[in-house]
Amino acid sequence: MRLGVTGGIGSGKSTFAAMLHRCGAALVDADQLARATTESGGSAIDAIREQFGEGFINASGAMDRDRMRALAFSEPQARERLQAIIHPLVGLAIVQAQQQAEAAGHRVVALDIPLLTESPRWPRQLDAVLVVDCREETQIERVRLRSGLDEAAVRAIMATQSSRATRRAAADWVVFNEGLGLPELLAVARQISASLGL
């Protein structure tokens, strides 16, 4: 079973996906795979250099994340150009990771996909979708504490993501991660894992 796990920034989706992994699901992290493509020697570096120029590659040969983030949020077309480079590479890496998990005998593959509801391709490739949800104010507070970004920067990121309503409408399960400690969240992960036969 291919289970897509998604949620807005700061929702706790990666924490929950890791808990599903602890319960026996294979875990494929789309963000991690995307980062690998833009690290030194990554498969996206040559195309990024060609599209955006040498100034977007840092001294170590990786993509300059801060500079690219600033450009992507100020120019939506730049973000689309970057996504056109990275998304096909990540898609291929996800398929390979799924195949490895299935070959290893995993019954459930949890795919941690931040922009699941933003892309029309995912519904065709998943058997079910789990959305980790929380209030927008909670998202902002968590990201500020975690990343040191100010509220305006967090809201700018949130504006590029699907709305809470859009994500919830796509969900087979919604985990409302509001006021839950890690033990309570793990208990929910165990319940869902058990329902999936893990």
mmCIF file with all atom_site columns, N, CA and C in Angstrom, residues 117-175:
data_model
loop_
_atom_site.group_PDB
_atom_site.id
_atom_site.type_symbol
_atom_site.label_atom_id
_atom_site.label_alt_id
_atom_site.label_comp_id
_atom_site.label_asym_id
_atom_site.label_entity_id
_atom_site.label_seq_id
_atom_site.pdbx_PDB_ins_code
_atom_site.Cartn_x
_atom_site.Cartn_y
_atom_site.Cartn_z
_atom_site.occupancy
_atom_site.B_iso_or_equiv
_atom_site.pdbx_formal_charge
_atom_site.auth_seq_id
_atom_site.auth_comp_id
_atom_site.auth_asym_id
_atom_site.auth_atom_id
_atom_site.pdbx_PDB_model_num
ATOM 1   N N  . THR A 1 117 ? -0.911  17.738 -2.378  1.00 0.00 ? 117 THR A N  1
ATOM 2   C CA . THR A 1 117 ? -2.159  18.238 -2.961  1.00 0.00 ? 117 THR A CA 1
ATOM 3   C C  . THR A 1 117 ? -1.934  19.358 -3.978  1.00 0.00 ? 117 THR A C  1
ATOM 4   N N  . GLU A 1 118 ? -0.690  19.835 -4.092  1.00 0.00 ? 118 GLU A N  1
ATOM 5   C CA . GLU A 1 118 ? -0.391  20.863 -5.094  1.00 0.00 ? 118 GLU A CA 1
ATOM 6   C C  . GLU A 1 118 ? -0.115  20.250 -6.464  1.00 0.00 ? 118 GLU A C  1
ATOM 7   N N  . SER A 1 119 ? 0.121   18.946 -6.514  1.00 0.00 ? 119 SER A N  1
ATOM 8   C CA . SER A 1 119 ? 0.491   18.301 -7.774  1.00 0.00 ? 119 SER A CA 1
ATOM 9   C C  . SER A 1 119 ? -0.590  17.323 -8.211  1.00 0.00 ? 119 SER A C  1
ATOM 10  N N  . PRO A 1 120 ? -1.027  17.406 -9.474  1.00 0.00 ? 120 PRO A N  1
ATOM 11  C CA . PRO A 1 120 ? -2.072  16.488 -9.955  1.00 0.00 ? 120 PRO A CA 1
ATOM 12  C C  . PRO A 1 120 ? -1.587  15.059 -10.159 1.00 0.00 ? 120 PRO A C  1
ATOM 13  N N  . ARG A 1 121 ? -0.281  14.838 -10.090 1.00 0.00 ? 121 ARG A N  1
ATOM 14  C CA . ARG A 1 121 ? 0.232   13.506 -10.404 1.00 0.00 ? 121 ARG A CA 1
ATOM 15  C C  . ARG A 1 121 ? 0.049   12.515 -9.271  1.00 0.00 ? 121 ARG A C  1
ATOM 16  N N  . TRP A 1 122 ? -0.001  12.992 -8.004  1.00 0.00 ? 122 TRP A N  1
ATOM 17  C CA . TRP A 1 122 ? 0.040   12.076 -6.880  1.00 0.00 ? 122 TRP A CA 1
ATOM 18  C C  . TRP A 1 122 ? -1.196  11.197 -6.728  1.00 0.00 ? 122 TRP A C  1
ATOM 19  N N  . PRO A 1 123 ? -2.423  11.711 -6.910  1.00 0.00 ? 123 PRO A N  1
ATOM 20  C CA . PRO A 1 123 ? -3.585  10.831 -6.708  1.00 0.00 ? 123 PRO A CA 1
ATOM 21  C C  . PRO A 1 123 ? -3.515  9.535  -7.520  1.00 0.00 ? 123 PRO A C  1
ATOM 22  N N  . ARG A 1 124 ? -2.925  9.593  -8.687  1.00 0.00 ? 124 ARG A N  1
ATOM 23  C CA . ARG A 1 124 ? -2.822  8.393  -9.533  1.00 0.00 ? 124 ARG A CA 1
ATOM 24  C C  . ARG A 1 124 ? -1.792  7.413  -9.001  1.00 0.00 ? 124 ARG A C  1
ATOM 25  N N  . GLN A 1 125 ? -0.877  7.881  -8.160  1.00 0.00 ? 125 GLN A N  1
ATOM 26  C CA . GLN A 1 125 ? 0.237   7.044  -7.730  1.00 0.00 ? 125 GLN A CA 1
ATOM 27  C C  . GLN A 1 125 ? 0.133   6.581  -6.276  1.00 0.00 ? 125 GLN A C  1
ATOM 28  N N  . LEU A 1 126 ? -0.963  6.933  -5.599  1.00 0.00 ? 126 LEU A N  1
ATOM 29  C CA . LEU A 1 126 ? -1.126  6.591  -4.186  1.00 0.00 ? 126 LEU A CA 1
ATOM 30  C C  . LEU A 1 126 ? -2.407  5.792  -3.978  1.00 0.00 ? 126 LEU A C  1
ATOM 31  N N  . ASP A 1 127 ? -2.393  4.964  -2.956  1.00 0.00 ? 127 ASP A N  1
ATOM 32  C CA . ASP A 1 127 ? -3.589  4.204  -2.600  1.00 0.00 ? 127 ASP A CA 1
ATOM 33  C C  . ASP A 1 127 ? -4.438  4.935  -1.569  1.00 0.00 ? 127 ASP A C  1
ATOM 34  N N  . ALA A 1 128 ? -3.811  5.790  -0.758  1.00 0.00 ? 128 ALA A N  1
ATOM 35  C CA . ALA A 1 128 ? -4.535  6.546  0.266   1.00 0.00 ? 128 ALA A CA 1
ATOM 36  C C  . ALA A 1 128 ? -3.694  7.754  0.669   1.00 0.00 ? 128 ALA A C  1
ATOM 37  N N  . VAL A 1 129 ? -4.369  8.736  1.269   1.00 0.00 ? 129 VAL A N  1
ATOM 38  C CA . VAL A 1 129 ? -3.703  9.973  1.698   1.00 0.00 ? 129 VAL A CA 1
ATOM 39  C C  . VAL A 1 129 ? -4.030  10.232 3.166   1.00 0.00 ? 129 VAL A C  1
ATOM 40  N N  . LEU A 1 130 ? -2.988  10.539 3.945   1.00 0.00 ? 130 LEU A N  1
ATOM 41  C CA . LEU A 1 130 ? -3.144  10.927 5.340   1.00 0.00 ? 130 LEU A CA 1
ATOM 42  C C  . LEU A 1 130 ? -2.651  12.362 5.486   1.00 0.00 ? 130 LEU A C  1
ATOM 43  N N  . VAL A 1 131 ? -3.504  13.220 6.046   1.00 0.00 ? 131 VAL A N  1
ATOM 44  C CA . VAL A 1 131 ? -3.152  14.629 6.221   1.00 0.00 ? 131 VAL A CA 1
ATOM 45  C C  . VAL A 1 131 ? -2.969  14.914 7.709   1.00 0.00 ? 131 VAL A C  1
ATOM 46  N N  . VAL A 1 132 ? -1.832  15.496 8.055   1.00 0.00 ? 132 VAL A N  1
ATOM 47  C CA . VAL A 1 132 ? -1.596  15.975 9.414   1.00 0.00 ? 132 VAL A CA 1
ATOM 48  C C  . VAL A 1 132 ? -1.943  17.462 9.406   1.00 0.00 ? 132 VAL A C  1
ATOM 49  N N  . ASP A 1 133 ? -2.872  17.835 10.266  1.00 0.00 ? 133 ASP A N  1
ATOM 50  C CA . ASP A 1 133 ? -3.460  19.174 10.223  1.00 0.00 ? 133 ASP A CA 1
ATOM 51  C C  . ASP A 1 133 ? -3.311  19.859 11.582  1.00 0.00 ? 133 ASP A C  1
ATOM 52  N N  . CYS A 1 134 ? -3.257  21.180 11.558  1.00 0.00 ? 134 CYS A N  1
ATOM 53  C CA . CYS A 1 134 ? -3.321  21.974 12.793  1.00 0.00 ? 134 CYS A CA 1
ATOM 54  C C  . CYS A 1 134 ? -3.725  23.394 12.406  1.00 0.00 ? 134 CYS A C  1
ATOM 55  N N  . ARG A 1 135 ? -3.970  24.219 13.410  1.00 0.00 ? 135 ARG A N  1
ATOM 56  C CA . ARG A 1 135 ? -4.357  25.605 13.142  1.00 0.00 ? 135 ARG A CA 1
ATOM 57  C C  . ARG A 1 135 ? -3.191  26.377 12.526  1.00 0.00 ? 135 ARG A C  1
ATOM 58  N N  . GLU A 1 136 ? -3.499  27.394 11.722  1.00 0.00 ? 136 GLU A N  1
ATOM 59  C CA . GLU A 1 136 ? -2.443  28.192 11.091  1.00 0.00 ? 136 GLU A CA 1
ATOM 60  C C  . GLU A 1 136 ? -1.562  28.868 12.119  1.00 0.00 ? 136 GLU A C  1
ATOM 61  N N  . GLU A 1 137 ? -2.168  29.335 13.220  1.00 0.00 ? 137 GLU A N  1
ATOM 62  C CA . GLU A 1 137 ? -1.379  29.998 14.263  1.00 0.00 ? 137 GLU A CA 1
ATOM 63  C C  . GLU A 1 137 ? -0.348  29.037 14.851  1.00 0.00 ? 137 GLU A C  1
ATOM 64  N N  . THR A 1 138 ? -0.736  27.774 14.958  1.00 0.00 ? 138 THR A N  1
ATOM 65  C CA . THR A 1 138 ? 0.183   26.760 15.485  1.00 0.00 ? 138 THR A CA 1
ATOM 66  C C  . THR A 1 138 ? 1.308   26.514 14.492  1.00 0.00 ? 138 THR A C  1
ATOM 67  N N  . GLN A 1 139 ? 0.968   26.444 13.198  1.00 0.00 ? 139 GLN A N  1
ATOM 68  C CA . GLN A 1 139 ? 2.006   26.283 12.174  1.00 0.00 ? 139 GLN A CA 1
ATOM 69  C C  . GLN A 1 139 ? 3.055   27.387 12.290  1.00 0.00 ? 139 GLN A C  1
ATOM 70  N N  . ILE A 1 140 ? 2.577   28.627 12.378  1.00 0.00 ? 140 ILE A N  1
ATOM 71  C CA . ILE A 1 140 ? 3.487   29.779 12.421  1.00 0.00 ? 140 ILE A CA 1
ATOM 72  C C  . ILE A 1 140 ? 4.393   29.698 13.639  1.00 0.00 ? 140 ILE A C  1
ATOM 73  N N  . GLU A 1 141 ? 3.806   29.401 14.798  1.00 0.00 ? 141 GLU A N  1
ATOM 74  C CA . GLU A 1 141 ? 4.590   29.341 16.034  1.00 0.00 ? 141 GLU A CA 1
ATOM 75  C C  . GLU A 1 141 ? 5.643   28.235 15.970  1.00 0.00 ? 141 GLU A C  1
ATOM 76  N N  . ARG A 1 142 ? 5.256   27.064 15.472  1.00 0.00 ? 142 ARG A N  1
ATOM 77  C CA . ARG A 1 142 ? 6.216   25.950 15.391  1.00 0.00 ? 142 ARG A CA 1
ATOM 78  C C  . ARG A 1 142 ? 7.378   26.276 14.457  1.00 0.00 ? 142 ARG A C  1
ATOM 79  N N  . VAL A 1 143 ? 7.069   26.871 13.303  1.00 0.00 ? 143 VAL A N  1
ATOM 80  C CA . VAL A 1 143 ? 8.135   27.163 12.338  1.00 0.00 ? 143 VAL A CA 1
ATOM 81  C C  . VAL A 1 143 ? 9.039   28.278 12.862  1.00 0.00 ? 143 VAL A C  1
ATOM 82  N N  . ARG A 1 144 ? 8.448   29.264 13.540  1.00 0.00 ? 144 ARG A N  1
ATOM 83  C CA . ARG A 1 144 ? 9.273   30.326 14.128  1.00 0.00 ? 144 ARG A CA 1
ATOM 84  C C  . ARG A 1 144 ? 10.252  29.752 15.145  1.00 0.00 ? 144 ARG A C  1
ATOM 85  N N  . LEU A 1 145 ? 9.763   28.844 15.986  1.00 0.00 ? 145 LEU A N  1
ATOM 86  C CA . LEU A 1 145 ? 10.632  28.242 17.002  1.00 0.00 ? 145 LEU A CA 1
ATOM 87  C C  . LEU A 1 145 ? 11.692  27.350 16.371  1.00 0.00 ? 145 LEU A C  1
ATOM 88  N N  . ARG A 1 146 ? 11.300  26.613 15.329  1.00 0.00 ? 146 ARG A N  1
ATOM 89  C CA . ARG A 1 146 ? 12.197  25.635 14.710  1.00 0.00 ? 146 ARG A CA 1
ATOM 90  C C  . ARG A 1 146 ? 13.243  26.302 13.821  1.00 0.00 ? 146 ARG A C  1
ATOM 91  N N  . SER A 1 147 ? 12.803  27.279 13.021  1.00 0.00 ? 147 SER A N  1
ATOM 92  C CA . SER A 1 147 ? 13.670  27.818 11.969  1.00 0.00 ? 147 SER A CA 1
ATOM 93  C C  . SER A 1 147 ? 14.121  29.258 12.199  1.00 0.00 ? 147 SER A C  1
ATOM 94  N N  . GLY A 1 148 ? 13.509  29.923 13.168  1.00 0.00 ? 148 GLY A N  1
ATOM 95  C CA . GLY A 1 148 ? 13.887  31.304 13.420  1.00 0.00 ? 148 GLY A CA 1
ATOM 96  C C  . GLY A 1 148 ? 13.351  32.297 12.400  1.00 0.00 ? 148 GLY A C  1
ATOM 97  N N  . LEU A 1 149 ? 12.416  31.847 11.544  1.00 0.00 ? 149 LEU A N  1
ATOM 98  C CA . LEU A 1 149 ? 11.823  32.756 10.556  1.00 0.00 ? 149 LEU A CA 1
ATOM 99  C C  . LEU A 1 149 ? 10.795  33.645 11.234  1.00 0.00 ? 149 LEU A C  1
ATOM 100 N N  . ASP A 1 150 ? 10.609  34.859 10.697  1.00 0.00 ? 150 ASP A N  1
ATOM 101 C CA . ASP A 1 150 ? 9.566   35.708 11.268  1.00 0.00 ? 150 ASP A CA 1
ATOM 102 C C  . ASP A 1 150 ? 8.208   35.323 10.678  1.00 0.00 ? 150 ASP A C  1
ATOM 103 N N  . GLU A 1 151 ? 7.152   35.883 11.258  1.00 0.00 ? 151 GLU A N  1
ATOM 104 C CA . GLU A 1 151 ? 5.801   35.495 10.855  1.00 0.00 ? 151 GLU A CA 1
ATOM 105 C C  . GLU A 1 151 ? 5.545   35.757 9.376   1.00 0.00 ? 151 GLU A C  1
ATOM 106 N N  . ALA A 1 152 ? 6.031   36.885 8.865   1.00 0.00 ? 152 ALA A N  1
ATOM 107 C CA . ALA A 1 152 ? 5.803   37.218 7.451   1.00 0.00 ? 152 ALA A CA 1
ATOM 108 C C  . ALA A 1 152 ? 6.436   36.166 6.542   1.00 0.00 ? 152 ALA A C  1
ATOM 109 N N  . ALA A 1 153 ? 7.639   35.702 6.904   1.00 0.00 ? 153 ALA A N  1
ATOM 110 C CA . ALA A 1 153 ? 8.317   34.689 6.088   1.00 0.00 ? 153 ALA A CA 1
ATOM 111 C C  . ALA A 1 153 ? 7.560   33.366 6.123   1.00 0.00 ? 153 ALA A C  1
ATOM 112 N N  . VAL A 1 154 ? 7.059   33.001 7.296   1.00 0.00 ? 154 VAL A N  1
ATOM 113 C CA . VAL A 1 154 ? 6.302   31.745 7.411   1.00 0.00 ? 154 VAL A CA 1
ATOM 114 C C  . VAL A 1 154 ? 5.012   31.839 6.607   1.00 0.00 ? 154 VAL A C  1
ATOM 115 N N  . ARG A 1 155 ? 4.334   32.987 6.720   1.00 0.00 ? 155 ARG A N  1
ATOM 116 C CA . ARG A 1 155 ? 3.083   33.161 5.961   1.00 0.00 ? 155 ARG A CA 1
ATOM 117 C C  . ARG A 1 155 ? 3.348   33.130 4.450   1.00 0.00 ? 155 ARG A C  1
ATOM 118 N N  . ALA A 1 156 ? 4.488   33.637 4.030   1.00 0.00 ? 156 ALA A N  1
ATOM 119 C CA . ALA A 1 156 ? 4.835   33.602 2.598   1.00 0.00 ? 156 ALA A CA 1
ATOM 120 C C  . ALA A 1 156 ? 4.985   32.159 2.129   1.00 0.00 ? 156 ALA A C  1
ATOM 121 N N  . ILE A 1 157 ? 5.597   31.316 2.961   1.00 0.00 ? 157 ILE A N  1
ATOM 122 C CA . ILE A 1 157 ? 5.720   29.897 2.615   1.00 0.00 ? 157 ILE A CA 1
ATOM 123 C C  . ILE A 1 157 ? 4.344   29.252 2.580   1.00 0.00 ? 157 ILE A C  1
ATOM 124 N N  . MET A 1 158 ? 3.535   29.525 3.596   1.00 0.00 ? 158 MET A N  1
ATOM 125 C CA . MET A 1 158 ? 2.191   28.941 3.668   1.00 0.00 ? 158 MET A CA 1
ATOM 126 C C  . MET A 1 158 ? 1.343   29.340 2.461   1.00 0.00 ? 158 MET A C  1
ATOM 127 N N  . ALA A 1 159 ? 1.556   30.551 1.955   1.00 0.00 ? 159 ALA A N  1
ATOM 128 C CA . ALA A 1 159 ? 0.775   31.034 0.809   1.00 0.00 ? 159 ALA A CA 1
ATOM 129 C C  . ALA A 1 159 ? 1.072   30.248 -0.464  1.00 0.00 ? 159 ALA A C  1
ATOM 130 N N  . THR A 1 160 ? 2.231   29.582 -0.519  1.00 0.00 ? 160 THR A N  1
ATOM 131 C CA . THR A 1 160 ? 2.581   28.793 -1.700  1.00 0.00 ? 160 THR A CA 1
ATOM 132 C C  . THR A 1 160 ? 2.036   27.362 -1.597  1.00 0.00 ? 160 THR A C  1
ATOM 133 N N  . GLN A 1 161 ? 1.477   27.018 -0.421  1.00 0.00 ? 161 GLN A N  1
ATOM 134 C CA . GLN A 1 161 ? 0.972   25.671 -0.201  1.00 0.00 ? 161 GLN A CA 1
ATOM 135 C C  . GLN A 1 161 ? -0.556  25.650 -0.322  1.00 0.00 ? 161 GLN A C  1
ATOM 136 N N  . SER A 1 162 ? -1.106  24.462 -0.505  1.00 0.00 ? 162 SER A N  1
ATOM 137 C CA . SER A 1 162 ? -2.559  24.307 -0.531  1.00 0.00 ? 162 SER A CA 1
ATOM 138 C C  . SER A 1 162 ? -3.157  24.775 0.791   1.00 0.00 ? 162 SER A C  1
ATOM 139 N N  . SER A 1 163 ? -4.420  25.146 0.756   1.00 0.00 ? 163 SER A N  1
ATOM 140 C CA . SER A 1 163 ? -5.111  25.527 1.984   1.00 0.00 ? 163 SER A CA 1
ATOM 141 C C  . SER A 1 163 ? -5.384  24.288 2.832   1.00 0.00 ? 163 SER A C  1
ATOM 142 N N  . ARG A 1 164 ? -5.667  24.519 4.100   1.00 0.00 ? 164 ARG A N  1
ATOM 143 C CA . ARG A 1 164 ? -6.015  23.397 4.979   1.00 0.00 ? 164 ARG A CA 1
ATOM 144 C C  . ARG A 1 164 ? -7.234  22.652 4.430   1.00 0.00 ? 164 ARG A C  1
ATOM 145 N N  . ALA A 1 165 ? -8.204  23.398 3.945   1.00 0.00 ? 165 ALA A N  1
ATOM 146 C CA . ALA A 1 165 ? -9.427  22.771 3.437   1.00 0.00 ? 165 ALA A CA 1
ATOM 147 C C  . ALA A 1 165 ? -9.134  21.874 2.233   1.00 0.00 ? 165 ALA A C  1
ATOM 148 N N  . THR A 1 166 ? -8.258  22.336 1.348   1.00 0.00 ? 166 THR A N  1
ATOM 149 C CA . THR A 1 166 ? -7.900  21.537 0.164   1.00 0.00 ? 166 THR A CA 1
ATOM 150 C C  . THR A 1 166 ? -7.219  20.239 0.578   1.00 0.00 ? 166 THR A C  1
ATOM 151 N N  . ARG A 1 167 ? -6.300  20.351 1.530   1.00 0.00 ? 167 ARG A N  1
ATOM 152 C CA . ARG A 1 167 ? -5.609  19.139 1.996   1.00 0.00 ? 167 ARG A CA 1
ATOM 153 C C  . ARG A 1 167 ? -6.598  18.177 2.650   1.00 0.00 ? 167 ARG A C  1
ATOM 154 N N  . ARG A 1 168 ? -7.446  18.699 3.533   1.00 0.00 ? 168 ARG A N  1
ATOM 155 C CA . ARG A 1 168 ? -8.390  17.816 4.237   1.00 0.00 ? 168 ARG A CA 1
ATOM 156 C C  . ARG A 1 168 ? -9.353  17.150 3.259   1.00 0.00 ? 168 ARG A C  1
ATOM 157 N N  . ALA A 1 169 ? -9.733  17.864 2.202   1.00 0.00 ? 169 ALA A N  1
ATOM 158 C CA . ALA A 1 169 ? -10.664 17.296 1.212   1.00 0.00 ? 169 ALA A CA 1
ATOM 159 C C  . ALA A 1 169 ? -10.058 16.115 0.465   1.00 0.00 ? 169 ALA A C  1
ATOM 160 N N  . ALA A 1 170 ? -8.715  16.069 0.395   1.00 0.00 ? 170 ALA A N  1
ATOM 161 C CA . ALA A 1 170 ? -8.027  14.997 -0.327  1.00 0.00 ? 170 ALA A CA 1
ATOM 162 C C  . ALA A 1 170 ? -7.716  13.799 0.569   1.00 0.00 ? 170 ALA A C  1
ATOM 163 N N  . ALA A 1 171 ? -8.052  13.908 1.860   1.00 0.00 ? 171 ALA A N  1
ATOM 164 C CA . ALA A 1 171 ? -7.568  12.941 2.842   1.00 0.00 ? 171 ALA A CA 1
ATOM 165 C C  . ALA A 1 171 ? -8.495  11.747 3.028   1.00 0.00 ? 171 ALA A C  1
ATOM 166 N N  . ASP A 1 172 ? -7.866  10.581 3.219   1.00 0.00 ? 172 ASP A N  1
ATOM 167 C CA . ASP A 1 172 ? -8.575  9.402  3.718   1.00 0.00 ? 172 ASP A CA 1
ATOM 168 C C  . ASP A 1 172 ? -8.538  9.382  5.243   1.00 0.00 ? 172 ASP A C  1
ATOM 169 N N  . TRP A 1 173 ? -7.456  9.924  5.815   1.00 0.00 ? 173 TRP A N  1
ATOM 170 C CA . TRP A 1 173 ? -7.340  10.122 7.262   1.00 0.00 ? 173 TRP A CA 1
ATOM 171 C C  . TRP A 1 173 ? -6.884  11.552 7.503   1.00 0.00 ? 173 TRP A C  1
ATOM 172 N N  . VAL A 1 174 ? -7.421  12.178 8.553   1.00 0.00 ? 174 VAL A N  1
ATOM 173 C CA . VAL A 1 174 ? -6.918  13.471 9.019   1.00 0.00 ? 174 VAL A CA 1
ATOM 174 C C  . VAL A 1 174 ? -6.495  13.298 10.474  1.00 0.00 ? 174 VAL A C  1
ATOM 175 N N  . VAL A 1 175 ? -5.238  13.631 10.771  1.00 0.00 ? 175 VAL A N  1
ATOM 176 C CA . VAL A 1 175 ? -4.731  13.620 12.139  1.00 0.00 ? 175 VAL A CA 1
ATOM 177 C C  . VAL A 1 175 ? -4.643  15.083 12.574  1.00 0.00 ? 175 VAL A C  1
#
